[in-house]
Each structure stands twice: as C-alpha cells, then as structure tokens.
mmCIF file of C-alpha atoms in Angstrom:
data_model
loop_
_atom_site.group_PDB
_atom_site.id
_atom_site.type_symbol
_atom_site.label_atom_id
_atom_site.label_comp_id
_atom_site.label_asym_id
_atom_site.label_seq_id
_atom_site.Cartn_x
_atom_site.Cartn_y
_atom_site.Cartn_z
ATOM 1 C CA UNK A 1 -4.904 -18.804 -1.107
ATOM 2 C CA UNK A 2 -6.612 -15.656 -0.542
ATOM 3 C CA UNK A 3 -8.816 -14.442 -3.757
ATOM 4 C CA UNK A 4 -11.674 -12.253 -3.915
ATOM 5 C CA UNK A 5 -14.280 -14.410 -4.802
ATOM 6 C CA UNK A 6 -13.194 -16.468 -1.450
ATOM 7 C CA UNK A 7 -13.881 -13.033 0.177
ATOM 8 C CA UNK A 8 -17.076 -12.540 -1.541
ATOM 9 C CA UNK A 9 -18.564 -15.637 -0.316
ATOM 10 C CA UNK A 10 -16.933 -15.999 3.078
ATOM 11 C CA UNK A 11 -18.458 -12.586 3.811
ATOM 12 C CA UNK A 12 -21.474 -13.499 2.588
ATOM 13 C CA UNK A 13 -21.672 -16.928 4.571
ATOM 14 C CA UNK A 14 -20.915 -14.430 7.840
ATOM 15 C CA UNK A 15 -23.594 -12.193 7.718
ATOM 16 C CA UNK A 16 -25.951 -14.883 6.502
ATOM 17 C CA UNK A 17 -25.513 -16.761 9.293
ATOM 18 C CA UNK A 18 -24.770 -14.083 11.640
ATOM 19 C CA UNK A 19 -21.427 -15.535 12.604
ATOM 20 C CA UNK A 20 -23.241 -18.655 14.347
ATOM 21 C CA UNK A 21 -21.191 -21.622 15.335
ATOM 22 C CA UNK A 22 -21.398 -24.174 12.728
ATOM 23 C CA UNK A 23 -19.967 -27.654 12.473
ATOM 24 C CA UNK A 24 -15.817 -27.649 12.348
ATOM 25 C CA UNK A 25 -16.310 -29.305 8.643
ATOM 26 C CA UNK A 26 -18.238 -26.189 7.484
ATOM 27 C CA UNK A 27 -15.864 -23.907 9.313
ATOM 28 C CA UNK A 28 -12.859 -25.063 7.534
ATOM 29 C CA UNK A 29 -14.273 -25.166 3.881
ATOM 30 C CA UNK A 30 -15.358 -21.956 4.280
ATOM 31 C CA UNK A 31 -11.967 -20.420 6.037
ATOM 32 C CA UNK A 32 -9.782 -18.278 4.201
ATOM 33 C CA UNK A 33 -6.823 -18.880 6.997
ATOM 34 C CA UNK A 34 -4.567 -21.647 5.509
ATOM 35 C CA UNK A 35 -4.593 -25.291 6.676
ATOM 36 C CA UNK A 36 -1.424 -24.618 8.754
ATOM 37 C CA UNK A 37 -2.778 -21.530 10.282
ATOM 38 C CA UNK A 38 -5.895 -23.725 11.499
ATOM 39 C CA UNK A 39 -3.183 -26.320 13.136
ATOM 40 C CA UNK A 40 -1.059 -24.270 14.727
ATOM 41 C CA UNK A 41 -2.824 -20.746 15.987
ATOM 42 C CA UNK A 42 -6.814 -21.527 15.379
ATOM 43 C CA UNK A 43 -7.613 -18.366 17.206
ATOM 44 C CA UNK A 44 -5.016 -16.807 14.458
ATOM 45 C CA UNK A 45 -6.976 -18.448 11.812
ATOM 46 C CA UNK A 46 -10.343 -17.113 13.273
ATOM 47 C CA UNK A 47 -9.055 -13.535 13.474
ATOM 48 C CA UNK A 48 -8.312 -14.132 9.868
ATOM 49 C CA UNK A 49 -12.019 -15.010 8.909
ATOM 50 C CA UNK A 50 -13.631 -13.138 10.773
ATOM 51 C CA UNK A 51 -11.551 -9.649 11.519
ATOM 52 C CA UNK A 52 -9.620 -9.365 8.686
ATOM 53 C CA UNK A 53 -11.241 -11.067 5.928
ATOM 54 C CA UNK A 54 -14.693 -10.962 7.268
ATOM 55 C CA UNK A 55 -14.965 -7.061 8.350
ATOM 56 C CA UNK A 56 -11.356 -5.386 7.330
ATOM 57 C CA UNK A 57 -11.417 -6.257 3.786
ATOM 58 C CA UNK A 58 -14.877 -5.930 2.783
ATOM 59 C CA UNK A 59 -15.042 -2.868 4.546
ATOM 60 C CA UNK A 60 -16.457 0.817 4.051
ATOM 61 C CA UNK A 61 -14.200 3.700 3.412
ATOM 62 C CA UNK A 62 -12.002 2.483 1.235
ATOM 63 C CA UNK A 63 -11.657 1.190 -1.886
ATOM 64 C CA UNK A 64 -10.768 -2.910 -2.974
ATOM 65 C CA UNK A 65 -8.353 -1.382 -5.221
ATOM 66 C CA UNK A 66 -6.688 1.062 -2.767
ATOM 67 C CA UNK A 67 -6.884 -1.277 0.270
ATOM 68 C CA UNK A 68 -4.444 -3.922 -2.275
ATOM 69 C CA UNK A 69 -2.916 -0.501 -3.069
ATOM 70 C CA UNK A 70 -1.586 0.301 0.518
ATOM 71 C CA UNK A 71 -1.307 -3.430 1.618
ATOM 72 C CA UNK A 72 1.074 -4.421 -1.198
ATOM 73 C CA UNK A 73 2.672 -0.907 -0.386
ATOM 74 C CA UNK A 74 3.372 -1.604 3.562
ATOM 75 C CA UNK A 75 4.570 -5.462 2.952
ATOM 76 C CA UNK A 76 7.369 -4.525 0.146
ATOM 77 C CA UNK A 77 8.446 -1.701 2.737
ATOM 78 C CA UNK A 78 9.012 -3.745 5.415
ATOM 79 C CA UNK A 79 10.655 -6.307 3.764
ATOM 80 C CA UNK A 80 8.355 -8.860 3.507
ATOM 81 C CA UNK A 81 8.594 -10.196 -0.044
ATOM 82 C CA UNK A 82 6.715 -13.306 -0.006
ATOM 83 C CA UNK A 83 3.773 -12.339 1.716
ATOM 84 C CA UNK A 84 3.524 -9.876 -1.538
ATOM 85 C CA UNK A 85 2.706 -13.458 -3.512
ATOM 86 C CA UNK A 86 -0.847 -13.494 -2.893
ATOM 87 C CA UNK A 87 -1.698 -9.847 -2.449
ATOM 88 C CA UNK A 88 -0.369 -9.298 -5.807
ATOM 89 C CA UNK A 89 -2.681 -11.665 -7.291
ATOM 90 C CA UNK A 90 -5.441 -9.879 -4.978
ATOM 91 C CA UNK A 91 -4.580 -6.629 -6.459
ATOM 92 C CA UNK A 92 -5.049 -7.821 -9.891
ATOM 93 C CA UNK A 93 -8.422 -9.198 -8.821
ATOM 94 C CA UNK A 94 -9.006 -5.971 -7.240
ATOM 95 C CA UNK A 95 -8.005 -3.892 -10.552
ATOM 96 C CA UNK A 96 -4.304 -3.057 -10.123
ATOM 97 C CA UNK A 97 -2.782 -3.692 -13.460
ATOM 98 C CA UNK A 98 0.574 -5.240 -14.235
ATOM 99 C CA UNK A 99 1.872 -1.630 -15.102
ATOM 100 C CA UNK A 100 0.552 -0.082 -11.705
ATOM 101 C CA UNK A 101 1.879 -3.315 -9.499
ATOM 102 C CA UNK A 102 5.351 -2.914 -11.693
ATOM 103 C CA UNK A 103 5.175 1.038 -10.993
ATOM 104 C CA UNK A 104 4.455 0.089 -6.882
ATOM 105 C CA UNK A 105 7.751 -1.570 -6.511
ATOM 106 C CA UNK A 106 9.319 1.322 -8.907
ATOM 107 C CA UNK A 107 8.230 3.909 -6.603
ATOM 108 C CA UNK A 108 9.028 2.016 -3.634
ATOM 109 C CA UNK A 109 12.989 1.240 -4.058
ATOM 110 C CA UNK A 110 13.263 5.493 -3.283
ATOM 111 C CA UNK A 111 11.271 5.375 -0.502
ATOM 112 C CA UNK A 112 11.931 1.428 0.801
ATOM 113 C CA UNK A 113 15.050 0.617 -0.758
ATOM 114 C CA UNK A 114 16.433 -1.027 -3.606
ATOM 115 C CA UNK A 115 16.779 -4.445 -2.068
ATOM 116 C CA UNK A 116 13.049 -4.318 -0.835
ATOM 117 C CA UNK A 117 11.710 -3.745 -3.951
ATOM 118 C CA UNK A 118 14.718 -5.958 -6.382
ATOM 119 C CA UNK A 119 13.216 -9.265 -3.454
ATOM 120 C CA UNK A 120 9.455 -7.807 -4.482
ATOM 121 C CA UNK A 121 10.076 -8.022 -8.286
ATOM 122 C CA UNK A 122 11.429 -11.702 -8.141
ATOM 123 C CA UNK A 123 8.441 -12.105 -6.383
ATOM 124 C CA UNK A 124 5.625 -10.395 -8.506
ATOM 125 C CA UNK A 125 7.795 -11.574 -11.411
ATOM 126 C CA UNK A 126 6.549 -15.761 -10.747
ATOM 127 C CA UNK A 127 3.421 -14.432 -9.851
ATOM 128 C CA UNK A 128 2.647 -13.047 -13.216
ATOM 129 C CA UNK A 129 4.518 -15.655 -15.138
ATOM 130 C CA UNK A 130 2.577 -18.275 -13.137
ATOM 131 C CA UNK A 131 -0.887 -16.130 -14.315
ATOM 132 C CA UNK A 132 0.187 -15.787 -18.205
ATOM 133 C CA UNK A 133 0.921 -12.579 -17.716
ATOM 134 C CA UNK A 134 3.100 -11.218 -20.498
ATOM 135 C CA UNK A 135 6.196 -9.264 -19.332
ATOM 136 C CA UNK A 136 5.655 -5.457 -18.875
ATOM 137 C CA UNK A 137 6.815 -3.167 -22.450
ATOM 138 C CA UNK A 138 9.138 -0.814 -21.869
ATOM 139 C CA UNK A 139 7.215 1.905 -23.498
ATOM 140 C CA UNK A 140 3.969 1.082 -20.853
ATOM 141 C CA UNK A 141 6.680 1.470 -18.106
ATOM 142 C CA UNK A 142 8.560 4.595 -19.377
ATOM 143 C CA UNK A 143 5.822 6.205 -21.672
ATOM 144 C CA UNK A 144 3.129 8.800 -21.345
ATOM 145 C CA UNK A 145 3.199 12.400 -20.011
ATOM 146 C CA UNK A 146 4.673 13.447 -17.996
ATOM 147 C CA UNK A 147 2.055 14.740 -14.727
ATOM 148 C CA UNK A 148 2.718 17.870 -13.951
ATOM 149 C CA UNK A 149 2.974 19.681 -10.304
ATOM 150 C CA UNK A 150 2.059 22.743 -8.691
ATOM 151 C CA UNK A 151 4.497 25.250 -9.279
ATOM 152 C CA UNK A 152 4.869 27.284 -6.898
ATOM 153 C CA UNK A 153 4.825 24.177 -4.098
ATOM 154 C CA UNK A 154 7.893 22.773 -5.942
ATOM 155 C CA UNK A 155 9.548 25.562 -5.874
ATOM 156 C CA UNK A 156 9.438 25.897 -1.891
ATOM 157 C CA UNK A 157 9.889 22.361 -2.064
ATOM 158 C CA UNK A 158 13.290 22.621 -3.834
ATOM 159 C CA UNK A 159 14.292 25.516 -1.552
ATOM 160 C CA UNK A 160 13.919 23.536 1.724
ATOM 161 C CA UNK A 161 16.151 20.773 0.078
ATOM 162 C CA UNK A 162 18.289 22.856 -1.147
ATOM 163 C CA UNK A 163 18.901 25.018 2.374
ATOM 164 C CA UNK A 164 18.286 21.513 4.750
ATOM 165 C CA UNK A 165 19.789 18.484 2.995
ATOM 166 C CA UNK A 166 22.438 20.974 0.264
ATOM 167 C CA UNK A 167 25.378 22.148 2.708
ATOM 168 C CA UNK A 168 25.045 18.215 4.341
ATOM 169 C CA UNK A 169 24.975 16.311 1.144
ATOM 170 C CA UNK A 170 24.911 17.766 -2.108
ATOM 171 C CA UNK A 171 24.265 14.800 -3.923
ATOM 172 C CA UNK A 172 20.865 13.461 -1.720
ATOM 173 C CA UNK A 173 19.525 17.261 -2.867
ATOM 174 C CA UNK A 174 20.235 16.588 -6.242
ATOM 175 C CA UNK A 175 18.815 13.311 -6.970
ATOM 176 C CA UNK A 176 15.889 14.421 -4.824
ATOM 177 C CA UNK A 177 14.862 17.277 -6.552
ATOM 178 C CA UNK A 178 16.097 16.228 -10.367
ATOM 179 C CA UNK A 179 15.334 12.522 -9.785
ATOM 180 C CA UNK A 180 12.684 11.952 -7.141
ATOM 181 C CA UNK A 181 10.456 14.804 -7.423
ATOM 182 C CA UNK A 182 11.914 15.933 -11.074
ATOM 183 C CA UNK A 183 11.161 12.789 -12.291
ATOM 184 C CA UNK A 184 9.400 9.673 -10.380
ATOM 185 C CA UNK A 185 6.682 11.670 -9.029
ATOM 186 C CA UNK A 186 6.041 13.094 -12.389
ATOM 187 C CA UNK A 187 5.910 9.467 -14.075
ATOM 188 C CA UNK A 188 2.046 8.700 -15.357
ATOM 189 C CA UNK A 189 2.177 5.435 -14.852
ATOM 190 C CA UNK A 190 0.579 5.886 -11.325
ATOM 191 C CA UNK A 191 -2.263 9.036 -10.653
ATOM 192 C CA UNK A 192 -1.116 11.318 -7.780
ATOM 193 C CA UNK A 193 -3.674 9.741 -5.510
ATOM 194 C CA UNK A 194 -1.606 6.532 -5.934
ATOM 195 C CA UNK A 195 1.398 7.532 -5.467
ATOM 196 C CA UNK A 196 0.631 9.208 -2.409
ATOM 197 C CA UNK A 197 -0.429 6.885 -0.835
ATOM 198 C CA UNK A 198 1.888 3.755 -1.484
ATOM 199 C CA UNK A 199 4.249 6.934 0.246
ATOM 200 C CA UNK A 200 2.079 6.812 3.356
ATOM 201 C CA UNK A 201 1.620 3.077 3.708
ATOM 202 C CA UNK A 202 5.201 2.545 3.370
ATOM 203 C CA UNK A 203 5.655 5.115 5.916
ATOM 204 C CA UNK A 204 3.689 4.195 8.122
ATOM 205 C CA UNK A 205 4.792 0.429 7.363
ATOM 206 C CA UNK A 206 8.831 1.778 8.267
ATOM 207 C CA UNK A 207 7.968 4.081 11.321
ATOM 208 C CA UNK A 208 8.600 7.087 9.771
ATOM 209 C CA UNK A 209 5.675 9.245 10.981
ATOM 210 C CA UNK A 210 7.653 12.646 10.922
ATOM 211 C CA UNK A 211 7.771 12.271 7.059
ATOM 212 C CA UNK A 212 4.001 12.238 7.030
ATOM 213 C CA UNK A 213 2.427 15.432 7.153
ATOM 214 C CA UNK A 214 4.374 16.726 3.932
ATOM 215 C CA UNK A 215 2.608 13.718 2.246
ATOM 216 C CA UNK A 216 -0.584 12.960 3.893
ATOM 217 C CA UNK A 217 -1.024 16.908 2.666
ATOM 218 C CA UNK A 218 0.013 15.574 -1.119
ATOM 219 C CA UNK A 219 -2.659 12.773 -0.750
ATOM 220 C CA UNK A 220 -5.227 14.828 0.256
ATOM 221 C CA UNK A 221 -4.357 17.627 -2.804
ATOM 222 C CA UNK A 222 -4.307 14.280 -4.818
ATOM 223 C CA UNK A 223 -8.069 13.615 -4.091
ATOM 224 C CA UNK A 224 -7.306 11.470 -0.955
ATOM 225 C CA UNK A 225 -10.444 12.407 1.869
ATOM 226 C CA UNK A 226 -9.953 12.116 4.942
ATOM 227 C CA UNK A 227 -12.665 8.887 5.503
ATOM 228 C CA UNK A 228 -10.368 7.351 3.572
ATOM 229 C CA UNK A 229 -7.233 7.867 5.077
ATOM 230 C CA UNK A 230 -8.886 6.752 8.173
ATOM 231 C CA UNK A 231 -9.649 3.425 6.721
ATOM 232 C CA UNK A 232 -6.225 3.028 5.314
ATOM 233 C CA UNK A 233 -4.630 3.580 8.968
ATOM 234 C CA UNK A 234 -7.160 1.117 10.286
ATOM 235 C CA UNK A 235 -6.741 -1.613 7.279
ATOM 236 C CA UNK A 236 -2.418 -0.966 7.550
ATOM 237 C CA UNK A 237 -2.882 -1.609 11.351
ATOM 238 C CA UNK A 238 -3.141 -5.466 10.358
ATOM 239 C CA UNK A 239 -0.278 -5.824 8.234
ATOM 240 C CA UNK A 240 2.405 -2.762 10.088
ATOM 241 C CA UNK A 241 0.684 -3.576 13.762
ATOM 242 C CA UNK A 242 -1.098 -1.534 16.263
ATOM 243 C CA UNK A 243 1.715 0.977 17.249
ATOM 244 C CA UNK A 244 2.101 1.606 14.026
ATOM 245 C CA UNK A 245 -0.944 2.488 13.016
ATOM 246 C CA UNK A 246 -1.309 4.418 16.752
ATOM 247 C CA UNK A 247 1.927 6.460 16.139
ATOM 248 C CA UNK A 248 0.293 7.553 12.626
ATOM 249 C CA UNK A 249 -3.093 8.828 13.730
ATOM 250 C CA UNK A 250 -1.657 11.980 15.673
ATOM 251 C CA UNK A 251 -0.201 13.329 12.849
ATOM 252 C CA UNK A 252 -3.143 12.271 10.293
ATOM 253 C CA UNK A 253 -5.694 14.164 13.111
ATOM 254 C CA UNK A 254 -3.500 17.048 13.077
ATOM 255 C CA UNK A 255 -3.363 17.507 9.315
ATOM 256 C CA UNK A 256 -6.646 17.300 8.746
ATOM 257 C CA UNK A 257 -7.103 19.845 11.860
ATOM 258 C CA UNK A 258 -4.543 22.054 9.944
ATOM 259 C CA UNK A 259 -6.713 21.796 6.918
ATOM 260 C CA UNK A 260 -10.204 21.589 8.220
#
C-alpha cells in the first residue's frame, strides 16, 4: 500500500535513473501499483509509478498535506469509500490529524451527503483503530472558537438565500444560513483554507461547477493562490477524471480573471 516513504524513494529511484528500463525484478520491488494492478492492466500500473506517483504526487504547487486534503475530499464525494483506506493513512503521513480527517467527513455529509460520509467513517474508523489511534474526544471535535466571517459578505450571503432558496423551501434557507454557514463553516476544527477547499474538490469530484465561483472566491480570501488551485485541478484530474477537471478550469480562469 501506498505510503510516503514508498513515494520518497520511488521518486528518487526515477530521477536517479532517469526513468531507464531496468530488469522486470527491479521494476516490481520498486512499484507502488499493487500486485494485481501489475497482472491485469501493466500499462495501469506504469501510469501509477510513473504519472501519478512519480510526477503528480511529488509535485510543485501544492502542498503533501493539501494534495491528501483534496484527494480524500473528491473520493468521499463520489462515493468511493474504500479507496479512502489508504489515502487516509497517506494523509496522516502527510500531516492531517485525526481531528482534521474526522472534521473532512464532517464537512462533507452537507456538501456530499450523509451516506457518503456515514460509508467514509466506517472506513477511516478501521483505519485508525488498525494504527492505535485513540478515538477522537468530543471536546477536540466540538471545542474551540468559534472562526469568525466577514460581515458584511454574510449578510449578502443570507439575503440571496433568503430571496432564492426562502419562497421555494423555507427550511433548506434555514439550515443553510443557521446551520451550514451559522455554524459548520464557523467550526475551528478546520482553517478556512481547508475548508474551502475540501468544498471545491468535492465539487469538482460531483460535477457541480456552477457552485464554484462563490467558493473558489472563499478559497482564495482563505489564503488559497491561484498556483495552487491550478495544481489541485491538475492532481483531482486523476482521481474525478479529465472532464472533470476540464469542466472546472473555465470557471477557475474566470475567477481569477474577475480578481486579477
């Protein structure tokens, strides 16, 4: 299984031998694609090493901890719970704590749903039992201050909800204003940054690009820079798939047009 140390020295047998054919022996101690990968797809399991582990990964732009960050993100929003395994045990190599990785999934059931992130938390549940992990306190999970937000964009905020979603359904406005923005986003247990951008990756992850722009512009008031966001659409184009990552870079040029 994937950790970082594997990525450390794969990377570091690539560029020392400047991807050079070796012997099949060598190839496969040093391959991060599993033994069934190799069997069945071997150009899978070479797009593995070498694209994704080799150059994606490793990468400029973009943070080890916010590439686990957006990756974890995308899979729990598209469903794909067991994939989240190993990247959950990446993102604690990668410095996502137990909190943050319990926060991800919190975060996620409002903008995933709940079943995606309940099949997650079995998940991520074995995984830390299986690493000693003891069981998140309720006071790391529910304590701290509470962030606060820019006044006067909540307030517009609240007055779009209240004039768009208000005369449809009364009771989406209200938990999105007292619940989701009143409370969740407010919750320390993730920065701004963070939260803004497990948003994006599971937005991008679902197809939802015309929910972007209001939160690509969040991430980049969080501290998000445009390099970065870059990278992110390029690294979630591996785990989401190219038109996903295509349909997402129209609206990320024209933000940062709009605030360039």
């Amino acid at each position: 299984m994937m950790t970082k140390t594997i990525m450390k020295t794969f990377t570091g047998t690539l560029l020392a031998s400047g991807l050079a054919a070796t012997s099949v022996a060598a190839q496969e101690s040093r391959s991060v694609a599993p033994q069934y990968m190799q069997r069945v797809a071997p150009a899978l399991a070479q797009y593995t090493d070498e694209v994704l582990f080799g150059e994606v990964w490793p990468g400029d732009g973009l943070a080890p901890r916010d590439r686990s960050l957006i990756v974890i993100s995308a899979l729990v929003a598209s469903g794909k719970a067991p994939q989240v395994r190993s990247h959950a045990r990446i993102g604690l190599e990668n410095g996502l704590t137990p909190v943050e990785i319990g926060e991800i999934l919190t975060h996620l059931a409002f903008y995933s749903g709940w079943p995606n992130a309940v099949q997650a938390a079995e998940v991520v549940d074995e995984v830390f039992a299986a690493q000693g992990i003891e069981p998140v306190a309720a006071s790391e999970a529910t304590g701290g201050e509470a962030i606060a937000l820019e006044p006067e964009g909540e307030v517009a905020r609240e007055k779009s909800v209240n004039e768009s979603v208000g005369p449809i359904s009364l009771g989406l406005a209200d938990h999105t204003n007292r619940v989701v923005f009143g409370d969740l986003w407010r919750r320390p247990q993730l920065s701004p940054r963070d939260r803004s951008m497990v948003t994006v990756a599971a937005l991008i992850a679902s197809g939802q690009v015309d929910q972007l722009p209001y939160h690509l512009g969040r991430a980049f008031d969080a501290g998000l820079t445009a390099e970065e966001a870059g990278a992110a659409v390029n690294h979630l184009a591996f785990y989401v798939g190219w038109p996903k990552a295509f349909s997402a870079v129209p609206v990320l040029r024209e933000t940062v047009d709009s605030r360039n």
